[in-house]
PDB file of C-alpha atoms in Angstrom:
ATOM      1  CA  UNK T 274      -7.363  48.304  38.654  1.00 54.00           C
ATOM      2  CA  UNK T 275      -4.130  47.045  40.171  1.00 65.00           C
ATOM      3  CA  UNK T 276      -0.865  48.346  38.720  1.00 73.00           C
ATOM      4  CA  UNK T 277       1.298  45.750  36.910  1.00 79.00           C
ATOM      5  CA  UNK T 278       4.151  44.208  38.865  1.00 81.00           C
ATOM      6  CA  UNK T 279       6.742  43.274  36.282  1.00 85.00           C
ATOM      7  CA  UNK T 280       9.335  42.394  38.924  1.00 87.00           C
ATOM      8  CA  UNK T 281       7.011  39.821  40.464  1.00 86.00           C
ATOM      9  CA  UNK T 282       6.118  38.402  37.042  1.00 87.00           C
ATOM     10  CA  UNK T 283       9.792  38.031  36.101  1.00 89.00           C
ATOM     11  CA  UNK T 284      10.588  36.346  39.429  1.00 90.00           C
ATOM     12  CA  UNK T 285       7.810  33.781  38.920  1.00 90.00           C
ATOM     13  CA  UNK T 286       8.986  33.065  35.366  1.00 87.00           C
ATOM     14  CA  UNK T 287      12.587  32.615  36.526  1.00 89.00           C
ATOM     15  CA  UNK T 288      11.419  30.211  39.254  1.00 90.00           C
ATOM     16  CA  UNK T 289       9.452  28.227  36.664  1.00 87.00           C
ATOM     17  CA  UNK T 290      12.534  27.994  34.442  1.00 86.00           C
ATOM     18  CA  UNK T 291      14.685  26.802  37.368  1.00 89.00           C
ATOM     19  CA  UNK T 292      12.048  24.225  38.270  1.00 87.00           C
ATOM     20  CA  UNK T 293      12.083  22.951  34.685  1.00 84.00           C
ATOM     21  CA  UNK T 294      15.880  22.740  34.762  1.00 86.00           C
ATOM     22  CA  UNK T 295      15.840  20.835  38.056  1.00 85.00           C
ATOM     23  CA  UNK T 296      13.155  18.444  36.841  1.00 82.00           C
ATOM     24  CA  UNK T 297      14.963  17.785  33.591  1.00 81.00           C
ATOM     25  CA  UNK T 298      18.326  17.375  35.284  1.00 81.00           C
ATOM     26  CA  UNK T 299      17.392  14.381  37.422  1.00 80.00           C
ATOM     27  CA  UNK T 300      13.697  13.941  38.083  1.00 75.00           C
ATOM     28  CA  UNK T 301      13.256  12.394  34.674  1.00 76.00           C
ATOM     29  CA  UNK T 302      15.512   9.580  35.866  1.00 83.00           C
ATOM     30  CA  UNK T 303      13.549   8.685  39.006  1.00 87.00           C
ATOM     31  CA  UNK T 304      11.890   5.719  37.311  1.00 86.00           C
ATOM     32  CA  UNK T 305      15.270   4.322  36.246  1.00 87.00           C
ATOM     33  CA  UNK T 306      16.670   5.057  39.700  1.00 89.00           C
ATOM     34  CA  UNK T 307      13.981   2.959  41.377  1.00 90.00           C
ATOM     35  CA  UNK T 308      14.378   0.101  38.914  1.00 88.00           C
ATOM     36  CA  UNK T 309      18.186  -0.025  38.836  1.00 87.00           C
ATOM     37  CA  UNK T 310      19.124   0.757  42.446  1.00 86.00           C
ATOM     38  CA  UNK T 311      16.161  -0.840  44.240  1.00 88.00           C
ATOM     39  CA  UNK T 312      14.837  -3.363  41.731  1.00 88.00           C
ATOM     40  CA  UNK T 313      11.298  -1.952  41.656  1.00 89.00           C
ATOM     41  CA  UNK T 314       9.101  -3.614  39.030  1.00 89.00           C
ATOM     42  CA  UNK T 315       7.613  -1.572  36.172  1.00 88.00           C
ATOM     43  CA  UNK T 316       4.191  -1.817  37.814  1.00 90.00           C
ATOM     44  CA  UNK T 317       5.658  -0.406  41.027  1.00 89.00           C
ATOM     45  CA  UNK T 318       7.318   2.449  39.113  1.00 90.00           C
ATOM     46  CA  UNK T 319       4.039   3.442  37.478  1.00 89.00           C
ATOM     47  CA  UNK T 320       2.283   3.166  40.826  1.00 91.00           C
ATOM     48  CA  UNK T 321       4.726   5.723  42.254  1.00 90.00           C
ATOM     49  CA  UNK T 322       3.994   8.071  39.342  1.00 87.00           C
ATOM     50  CA  UNK T 323       0.267   7.600  39.885  1.00 89.00           C
ATOM     51  CA  UNK T 324       0.580   8.413  43.579  1.00 90.00           C
ATOM     52  CA  UNK T 325       2.523  11.566  42.730  1.00 88.00           C
ATOM     53  CA  UNK T 326      -0.278  12.915  40.559  1.00 86.00           C
ATOM     54  CA  UNK T 327      -3.068  11.913  42.969  1.00 89.00           C
ATOM     55  CA  UNK T 328      -1.340  13.383  46.012  1.00 89.00           C
ATOM     56  CA  UNK T 329      -0.477  16.562  44.121  1.00 85.00           C
ATOM     57  CA  UNK T 330      -4.143  17.081  43.224  1.00 86.00           C
ATOM     58  CA  UNK T 331      -5.180  16.271  46.811  1.00 88.00           C
ATOM     59  CA  UNK T 332      -2.680  18.711  48.345  1.00 88.00           C
ATOM     60  CA  UNK T 333      -3.629  21.642  46.111  1.00 88.00           C
ATOM     61  CA  UNK T 334      -6.805  22.598  48.080  1.00 88.00           C
ATOM     62  CA  UNK T 335      -4.885  22.343  51.362  1.00 88.00           C
ATOM     63  CA  UNK T 336      -2.151  24.556  49.965  1.00 87.00           C
ATOM     64  CA  UNK T 337      -4.810  27.062  48.923  1.00 87.00           C
ATOM     65  CA  UNK T 338      -6.286  27.072  52.457  1.00 89.00           C
ATOM     66  CA  UNK T 339      -2.822  27.528  53.943  1.00 88.00           C
ATOM     67  CA  UNK T 340      -2.040  30.516  51.739  1.00 86.00           C
ATOM     68  CA  UNK T 341      -5.474  32.059  52.351  1.00 86.00           C
ATOM     69  CA  UNK T 342      -5.066  31.597  56.112  1.00 86.00           C
ATOM     70  CA  UNK T 343      -1.685  33.346  56.081  1.00 83.00           C
ATOM     71  CA  UNK T 344      -3.146  36.226  54.112  1.00 82.00           C
ATOM     72  CA  UNK T 345      -6.081  36.535  56.498  1.00 82.00           C
ATOM     73  CA  UNK T 346      -3.723  36.718  59.480  1.00 81.00           C
ATOM     74  CA  UNK T 347      -1.818  39.574  57.842  1.00 78.00           C
ATOM     75  CA  UNK T 348       1.188  37.576  56.608  1.00 81.00           C
ATOM     76  CA  UNK T 349       2.413  37.390  53.042  1.00 83.00           C
ATOM     77  CA  UNK T 350       0.906  34.413  51.264  1.00 84.00           C
ATOM     78  CA  UNK T 351       4.192  33.792  49.429  1.00 86.00           C
ATOM     79  CA  UNK T 352       5.685  32.624  52.709  1.00 88.00           C
ATOM     80  CA  UNK T 353       3.436  29.577  52.421  1.00 89.00           C
ATOM     81  CA  UNK T 354       4.960  28.800  49.021  1.00 91.00           C
ATOM     82  CA  UNK T 355       8.454  29.050  50.517  1.00 92.00           C
ATOM     83  CA  UNK T 356       7.394  26.723  53.341  1.00 92.00           C
ATOM     84  CA  UNK T 357       6.039  24.081  50.948  1.00 92.00           C
ATOM     85  CA  UNK T 358       9.138  24.290  48.754  1.00 93.00           C
ATOM     86  CA  UNK T 359      11.319  23.884  51.843  1.00 93.00           C
ATOM     87  CA  UNK T 360       9.477  20.684  52.734  1.00 93.00           C
ATOM     88  CA  UNK T 361       9.994  19.432  49.174  1.00 92.00           C
ATOM     89  CA  UNK T 362      13.736  20.113  49.513  1.00 93.00           C
ATOM     90  CA  UNK T 363      13.760  18.194  52.779  1.00 94.00           C
ATOM     91  CA  UNK T 364      12.340  15.082  51.126  1.00 93.00           C
ATOM     92  CA  UNK T 365      14.679  15.501  48.157  1.00 92.00           C
ATOM     93  CA  UNK T 366      17.591  15.591  50.606  1.00 92.00           C
ATOM     94  CA  UNK T 367      16.461  12.233  51.995  1.00 92.00           C
ATOM     95  CA  UNK T 368      16.585  10.773  48.482  1.00 91.00           C
ATOM     96  CA  UNK T 369      20.099  12.151  47.994  1.00 89.00           C
ATOM     97  CA  UNK T 370      21.429  10.290  51.046  1.00 89.00           C
ATOM     98  CA  UNK T 371      23.030   6.970  50.113  1.00 87.00           C
ATOM     99  CA  UNK T 372      21.858   3.787  51.773  1.00 85.00           C
ATOM    100  CA  UNK T 373      18.295   4.968  52.463  1.00 88.00           C
ATOM    101  CA  UNK T 374      15.777   2.089  52.578  1.00 90.00           C
ATOM    102  CA  UNK T 375      13.076   1.765  49.959  1.00 90.00           C
ATOM    103  CA  UNK T 376      10.261   2.491  52.438  1.00 91.00           C
ATOM    104  CA  UNK T 377      11.827   5.938  52.981  1.00 92.00           C
ATOM    105  CA  UNK T 378      12.748   6.658  49.363  1.00 92.00           C
ATOM    106  CA  UNK T 379       9.319   6.054  47.816  1.00 92.00           C
ATOM    107  CA  UNK T 380       7.336   8.321  50.216  1.00 92.00           C
ATOM    108  CA  UNK T 381      10.051  10.973  49.889  1.00 92.00           C
ATOM    109  CA  UNK T 382       9.795  10.942  46.094  1.00 92.00           C
ATOM    110  CA  UNK T 383       5.998  11.114  46.176  1.00 92.00           C
ATOM    111  CA  UNK T 384       5.885  13.952  48.708  1.00 92.00           C
ATOM    112  CA  UNK T 385       8.682  15.898  47.021  1.00 91.00           C
ATOM    113  CA  UNK T 386       6.924  15.885  43.660  1.00 89.00           C
ATOM    114  CA  UNK T 387       3.509  16.594  45.155  1.00 89.00           C
ATOM    115  CA  UNK T 388       4.674  19.552  47.251  1.00 90.00           C
ATOM    116  CA  UNK T 389       6.371  21.083  44.241  1.00 89.00           C
ATOM    117  CA  UNK T 390       3.271  20.750  42.077  1.00 86.00           C
ATOM    118  CA  UNK T 391       0.620  21.946  44.563  1.00 88.00           C
ATOM    119  CA  UNK T 392       1.886  25.563  44.389  1.00 88.00           C
ATOM    120  CA  UNK T 393       1.619  25.911  40.616  1.00 87.00           C
ATOM    121  CA  UNK T 394      -1.977  27.149  40.718  1.00 85.00           C
ATOM    122  CA  UNK T 395      -1.114  29.961  43.123  1.00 87.00           C
ATOM    123  CA  UNK T 396       1.940  31.075  41.155  1.00 87.00           C
ATOM    124  CA  UNK T 397      -0.047  30.973  37.929  1.00 86.00           C
ATOM    125  CA  UNK T 398      -2.744  33.195  39.423  1.00 86.00           C
ATOM    126  CA  UNK T 399      -0.088  35.568  40.772  1.00 87.00           C
ATOM    127  CA  UNK T 400       1.520  35.769  37.341  1.00 85.00           C
ATOM    128  CA  UNK T 401      -1.779  36.747  35.719  1.00 86.00           C
ATOM    129  CA  UNK T 402      -2.405  39.399  38.388  1.00 86.00           C
ATOM    130  CA  UNK T 403       1.074  40.888  37.993  1.00 85.00           C
ATOM    131  CA  UNK T 404       0.977  41.182  34.201  1.00 84.00           C
ATOM    132  CA  UNK T 405      -0.915  43.670  32.029  1.00 84.00           C
ATOM    133  CA  UNK T 406      -3.463  42.097  29.725  1.00 82.00           C
ATOM    134  CA  UNK T 407      -1.448  42.559  26.560  1.00 81.00           C
ATOM    135  CA  UNK T 408       1.531  40.591  27.936  1.00 81.00           C
ATOM    136  CA  UNK T 409      -0.246  37.591  29.455  1.00 80.00           C
ATOM    137  CA  UNK T 410      -0.107  35.527  26.256  1.00 78.00           C
ATOM    138  CA  UNK T 411       3.589  36.284  25.782  1.00 78.00           C
ATOM    139  CA  UNK T 412       4.515  35.101  29.258  1.00 78.00           C
ATOM    140  CA  UNK T 413       2.374  31.979  28.966  1.00 75.00           C
ATOM    141  CA  UNK T 414       4.566  30.790  26.123  1.00 76.00           C
ATOM    142  CA  UNK T 415       7.272  30.132  28.702  1.00 71.00           C
ATOM    143  CA  UNK T 416       5.390  26.984  29.706  1.00 70.00           C
ATOM    144  CA  UNK T 417       6.006  25.466  26.286  1.00 71.00           C
ATOM    145  CA  UNK T 418       9.658  26.510  26.421  1.00 73.00           C
ATOM    146  CA  UNK T 419      10.030  24.927  29.843  1.00 71.00           C
ATOM    147  CA  UNK T 420       9.007  21.565  28.388  1.00 69.00           C
ATOM    148  CA  UNK T 421      11.727  21.959  25.784  1.00 69.00           C
ATOM    149  CA  UNK T 422      14.222  22.912  28.495  1.00 69.00           C
ATOM    150  CA  UNK T 423      13.448  19.729  30.395  1.00 69.00           C
ATOM    151  CA  UNK T 424      14.225  17.599  27.351  1.00 69.00           C
ATOM    152  CA  UNK T 425      17.443  19.478  26.627  1.00 72.00           C
ATOM    153  CA  UNK T 426      18.766  19.414  30.178  1.00 77.00           C
ATOM    154  CA  UNK T 427      17.969  15.700  30.456  1.00 78.00           C
ATOM    155  CA  UNK T 428      20.768  15.046  27.974  1.00 80.00           C
ATOM    156  CA  UNK T 429      23.230  16.767  30.294  1.00 81.00           C
ATOM    157  CA  UNK T 430      21.710  14.929  33.270  1.00 82.00           C
ATOM    158  CA  UNK T 431      22.402  11.607  31.584  1.00 82.00           C
ATOM    159  CA  UNK T 432      26.093  12.511  31.377  1.00 84.00           C
ATOM    160  CA  UNK T 433      26.076  13.248  35.116  1.00 83.00           C
ATOM    161  CA  UNK T 434      24.402   9.886  35.796  1.00 84.00           C
ATOM    162  CA  UNK T 435      27.188   8.113  33.943  1.00 84.00           C
ATOM    163  CA  UNK T 436      29.824   9.998  35.968  1.00 84.00           C
ATOM    164  CA  UNK T 437      28.330  10.341  39.486  1.00 82.00           C
ATOM    165  CA  UNK T 438      25.305   8.062  39.528  1.00 85.00           C
ATOM    166  CA  UNK T 439      21.666   8.901  40.099  1.00 86.00           C
ATOM    167  CA  UNK T 440      22.237  10.503  43.470  1.00 87.00           C
ATOM    168  CA  UNK T 441      24.763  12.857  41.883  1.00 86.00           C
ATOM    169  CA  UNK T 442      21.945  14.124  39.641  1.00 87.00           C
ATOM    170  CA  UNK T 443      19.667  14.490  42.640  1.00 89.00           C
ATOM    171  CA  UNK T 444      22.269  16.654  44.387  1.00 90.00           C
ATOM    172  CA  UNK T 445      22.395  18.901  41.314  1.00 89.00           C
ATOM    173  CA  UNK T 446      18.609  19.179  41.365  1.00 90.00           C
ATOM    174  CA  UNK T 447      18.723  19.999  45.068  1.00 93.00           C
ATOM    175  CA  UNK T 448      21.092  22.916  44.380  1.00 93.00           C
ATOM    176  CA  UNK T 449      18.940  24.266  41.536  1.00 92.00           C
ATOM    177  CA  UNK T 450      15.713  24.097  43.543  1.00 93.00           C
ATOM    178  CA  UNK T 451      17.426  25.638  46.572  1.00 94.00           C
ATOM    179  CA  UNK T 452      18.476  28.609  44.430  1.00 95.00           C
ATOM    180  CA  UNK T 453      14.867  28.880  43.219  1.00 94.00           C
ATOM    181  CA  UNK T 454      13.607  28.998  46.808  1.00 93.00           C
ATOM    182  CA  UNK T 455      16.163  31.678  47.765  1.00 94.00           C
ATOM    183  CA  UNK T 456      15.116  33.870  44.832  1.00 94.00           C
ATOM    184  CA  UNK T 457      11.447  33.564  45.744  1.00 93.00           C
ATOM    185  CA  UNK T 458      12.170  34.214  49.432  1.00 92.00           C
ATOM    186  CA  UNK T 459      14.202  37.327  48.595  1.00 91.00           C
ATOM    187  CA  UNK T 460      11.345  38.634  46.486  1.00 89.00           C
ATOM    188  CA  UNK T 461       8.875  37.928  49.315  1.00 87.00           C
ATOM    189  CA  UNK T 462      10.969  39.765  51.934  1.00 87.00           C
ATOM    190  CA  UNK T 463      12.113  42.608  49.676  1.00 82.00           C
ATOM    191  CA  UNK T 464      10.243  45.152  51.832  1.00 76.00           C
ATOM    192  CA  UNK T 465      11.824  43.938  55.046  1.00 72.00           C
ATOM    193  CA  UNK T 466       8.724  42.502  56.689  1.00 74.00           C
ATOM    194  CA  UNK T 467       6.700  39.315  56.651  1.00 73.00           C
ATOM    195  CA  UNK T 468       3.404  41.243  56.876  1.00 71.00           C
ATOM    196  CA  UNK T 469       1.366  42.484  53.949  1.00 62.00           C
ATOM    197  CA  UNK T 470       1.398  46.174  53.101  1.00 60.00           C
ATOM    198  CA  UNK T 471      -2.388  46.452  53.331  1.00 61.00           C
ATOM    199  CA  UNK T 472      -2.376  44.883  56.784  1.00 53.00           C
ATOM    200  CA  UNK T 473       0.302  47.288  58.027  1.00 54.00           C
ATOM    201  CA  UNK T 474      -1.533  50.319  56.639  1.00 58.00           C
ATOM    202  CA  UNK T 475      -4.799  49.247  58.281  1.00 63.00           C
ATOM    203  CA  UNK T 476      -3.020  48.642  61.585  1.00 57.00           C
ATOM    204  CA  UNK T 477      -1.346  52.064  61.446  1.00 60.00           C
ATOM    205  CA  UNK T 478      -4.650  53.790  60.662  1.00 62.00           C
ATOM    206  CA  UNK T 479      -6.308  52.017  63.598  1.00 59.00           C
ATOM    207  CA  UNK T 480      -3.562  53.124  65.972  1.00 61.00           C
ATOM    208  CA  UNK T 481      -3.807  56.736  64.771  1.00 62.00           C
ATOM    209  CA  UNK T 482      -7.582  56.765  65.222  1.00 67.00           C
ATOM    210  CA  UNK T 483      -7.280  55.379  68.745  1.00 64.00           C
ATOM    211  CA  UNK T 484      -4.648  57.994  69.637  1.00 66.00           C
ATOM    212  CA  UNK T 485      -6.809  60.823  68.240  1.00 66.00           C
ATOM    213  CA  UNK T 486      -9.864  59.951  70.348  1.00 64.00           C
ATOM    214  CA  UNK T 487     -10.080  62.059  73.594  1.00 58.00           C
ATOM    215  CA  UNK T 488     -10.374  60.353  76.918  1.00 57.00           C
ATOM    216  CA  UNK T 489     -13.978  60.125  78.106  1.00 57.00           C
ATOM    217  CA  UNK T 490     -14.793  62.402  81.084  1.00 57.00           C
ATOM    218  CA  UNK T 491     -17.234  61.318  83.827  1.00 58.00           C
ATOM    219  CA  UNK T 492     -20.825  62.431  83.327  1.00 62.00           C
ATOM    220  CA  UNK T 493     -23.226  63.901  85.875  1.00 60.00           C
ATOM    221  CA  UNK T 494     -24.943  60.560  86.273  1.00 61.00           C
ATOM    222  CA  UNK T 495     -21.606  58.934  87.108  1.00 57.00           C
ATOM    223  CA  UNK T 496     -20.848  61.577  89.723  1.00 55.00           C
ATOM    224  CA  UNK T 497     -24.326  61.275  91.233  1.00 60.00           C
ATOM    225  CA  UNK T 498     -24.082  57.526  91.465  1.00 55.00           C
ATOM    226  CA  UNK T 499     -20.732  57.842  93.227  1.00 48.00           C
ATOM    227  CA  UNK T 500     -22.068  60.407  95.702  1.00 51.00           C
ATOM    228  CA  UNK T 501     -25.113  58.280  96.589  1.00 51.00           C
ATOM    229  CA  UNK T 502     -23.117  55.236  97.634  1.00 51.00           C
ATOM    230  CA  UNK T 503     -24.254  54.241 101.125  1.00 50.00           C
ATOM    231  CA  UNK T 504     -21.666  53.037 103.582  1.00 50.00           C
ATOM    232  CA  UNK T 505     -22.214  50.486 106.355  1.00 47.00           C
ATOM    233  CA  UNK T 506     -20.152  49.794 109.408  1.00 49.00           C
ATOM    234  CA  UNK T 507     -19.627  46.523 111.210  1.00 49.00           C
ATOM    235  CA  UNK T 508     -23.004  46.830 113.058  1.00 50.00           C
ATOM    236  CA  UNK T 509     -24.949  47.189 109.782  1.00 49.00           C
ATOM    237  CA  UNK T 510     -26.074  50.696 110.722  1.00 51.00           C
ATOM    238  CA  UNK T 511     -26.655  53.379 108.102  1.00 50.00           C
ATOM    239  CA  UNK T 512     -24.116  56.109 107.572  1.00 50.00           C
ATOM    240  CA  UNK T 513     -24.643  59.443 109.295  1.00 50.00           C
ATOM    241  CA  UNK T 514     -24.855  61.053 105.855  1.00 52.00           C
ATOM    242  CA  UNK T 515     -28.448  59.850 105.505  1.00 49.00           C
ATOM    243  CA  UNK T 516     -29.742  60.780 108.994  1.00 52.00           C
ATOM    244  CA  UNK T 517     -31.723  64.028 109.728  1.00 54.00           C
ATOM    245  CA  UNK T 518     -29.562  66.994 110.637  1.00 55.00           C
ATOM    246  CA  UNK T 519     -31.398  67.798 113.909  1.00 55.00           C
ATOM    247  CA  UNK T 520     -31.234  64.153 114.996  1.00 51.00           C
ATOM    248  CA  UNK T 521     -27.476  64.180 114.354  1.00 50.00           C
ATOM    249  CA  UNK T 522     -27.103  67.354 116.417  1.00 55.00           C
ATOM    250  CA  UNK T 523     -29.083  65.808 119.241  1.00 51.00           C
ATOM    251  CA  UNK T 524     -27.059  62.604 119.070  1.00 52.00           C
ATOM    252  CA  UNK T 525     -23.820  64.582 119.313  1.00 53.00           C
ATOM    253  CA  UNK T 526     -24.984  66.381 122.474  1.00 52.00           C
ATOM    254  CA  UNK T 527     -26.894  63.500 124.090  1.00 47.00           C
ATOM    255  CA  UNK T 528     -25.179  60.222 123.439  1.00 48.00           C
ATOM    256  CA  UNK T 529     -27.306  57.135 123.505  1.00 48.00           C
ATOM    257  CA  UNK T 530     -27.463  55.238 126.760  1.00 47.00           C
ATOM    258  CA  UNK T 531     -26.265  51.657 126.723  1.00 46.00           C
ATOM    259  CA  UNK T 532     -27.981  49.048 128.756  1.00 46.00           C
ATOM    260  CA  UNK T 533     -26.393  45.611 128.920  1.00 46.00           C
ATOM    261  CA  UNK T 534     -24.257  46.337 125.842  1.00 46.00           C
ATOM    262  CA  UNK T 535     -27.174  47.409 123.541  1.00 47.00           C
ATOM    263  CA  UNK T 536     -28.296  50.818 122.300  1.00 48.00           C
ATOM    264  CA  UNK T 537     -31.663  52.168 123.459  1.00 48.00           C
ATOM    265  CA  UNK T 538     -34.023  52.990 120.637  1.00 50.00           C
ATOM    266  CA  UNK T 539     -35.680  56.462 120.802  1.00 49.00           C
ATOM    267  CA  UNK T 540     -39.212  56.893 119.606  1.00 52.00           C
ATOM    268  CA  UNK T 541     -40.061  59.678 117.108  1.00 52.00           C
ATOM    269  CA  UNK T 542     -42.220  61.490 119.753  1.00 52.00           C
ATOM    270  CA  UNK T 543     -39.322  61.624 122.175  1.00 54.00           C
ATOM    271  CA  UNK T 544     -36.997  62.926 119.506  1.00 48.00           C
ATOM    272  CA  UNK T 545     -39.402  65.751 118.653  1.00 50.00           C
ATOM    273  CA  UNK T 546     -39.833  66.675 122.316  1.00 55.00           C
ATOM    274  CA  UNK T 547     -36.089  66.793 122.796  1.00 54.00           C
ATOM    275  CA  UNK T 548     -35.662  68.963 119.732  1.00 48.00           C
ATOM    276  CA  UNK T 549     -38.441  71.310 121.023  1.00 52.00           C
ATOM    277  CA  UNK T 550     -36.731  71.676 124.383  1.00 55.00           C
ATOM    278  CA  UNK T 551     -33.437  72.542 122.776  1.00 51.00           C
ATOM    279  CA  UNK T 552     -34.868  75.427 120.677  1.00 52.00           C
ATOM    280  CA  UNK T 553     -34.101  78.982 121.900  1.00 53.00           C
ATOM    281  CA  UNK T 554     -36.702  80.637 124.118  1.00 49.00           C
ATOM    282  CA  UNK T 555     -36.986  83.608 121.803  1.00 46.00           C
ATOM    283  CA  UNK T 556     -38.280  81.438 118.977  1.00 47.00           C
ATOM    284  CA  UNK T 557     -40.837  79.659 121.266  1.00 45.00           C
ATOM    285  CA  UNK T 558     -42.013  82.974 122.640  1.00 45.00           C
ATOM    286  CA  UNK T 559     -42.568  84.406 119.204  1.00 46.00           C
ATOM    287  CA  UNK T 560     -44.819  81.516 118.316  1.00 45.00           C
ATOM    288  CA  UNK T 561     -46.847  81.966 121.486  1.00 40.00           C
TER     289      UNK T 561
END
């Protein structure tokens, strides 16, 4: 069984609390923001909320594939969460800018909410894996407390709306969610690398095994195949390595005669007679 990771569990809970604070600070006022500043009808406001939920459910499988792909490549899957949260902050920054047209504000709101919600399943699974069994129920109670935090912080957000307007609340939410992303990124890179520990250990073991293997020496078959390579010159004649020894000796003493630029071919009978004539007299006399 995997050892509990209380640091990781506490980081996820803190990020959930910060998300609840950011949502309660200004995101509860998005409907009023659209109606007051842009004159969106109530039907249009509810359509935006509907699109948020639908797109969040549609993006969850893609977020799962993204995180699984990063893990398969050896990277930390939490980097995918940081990437999605960074995109959500980008769209929230567009909402914070004054004078943005409605056709930019509505897609930014929908994408910002959807990107924030599509990572909840992964963080929830990570929280369960990090905790021992006897503490899972205790940590799950933070979800109920986060709902209460949203209602309490909304009262403070209303005071900010009265003083700085809706975009002032959105800037406060941007700061809170940016702090959440920094905390999660610090936890992800706490070991100084973007790669998983299991991937690094497997890579190190593979390198050690490759270094420990001796270099392969050539076998007898390899040497024989190298020795038996036949060479050819420009006239497509065989190498002298594969000619009979006595024929080579005869060729060295009696060079071939050229007629009209071509070599004369010697018959086997003539070669044998020439070899017989060149033998010492003592050996021919002994045979007689």
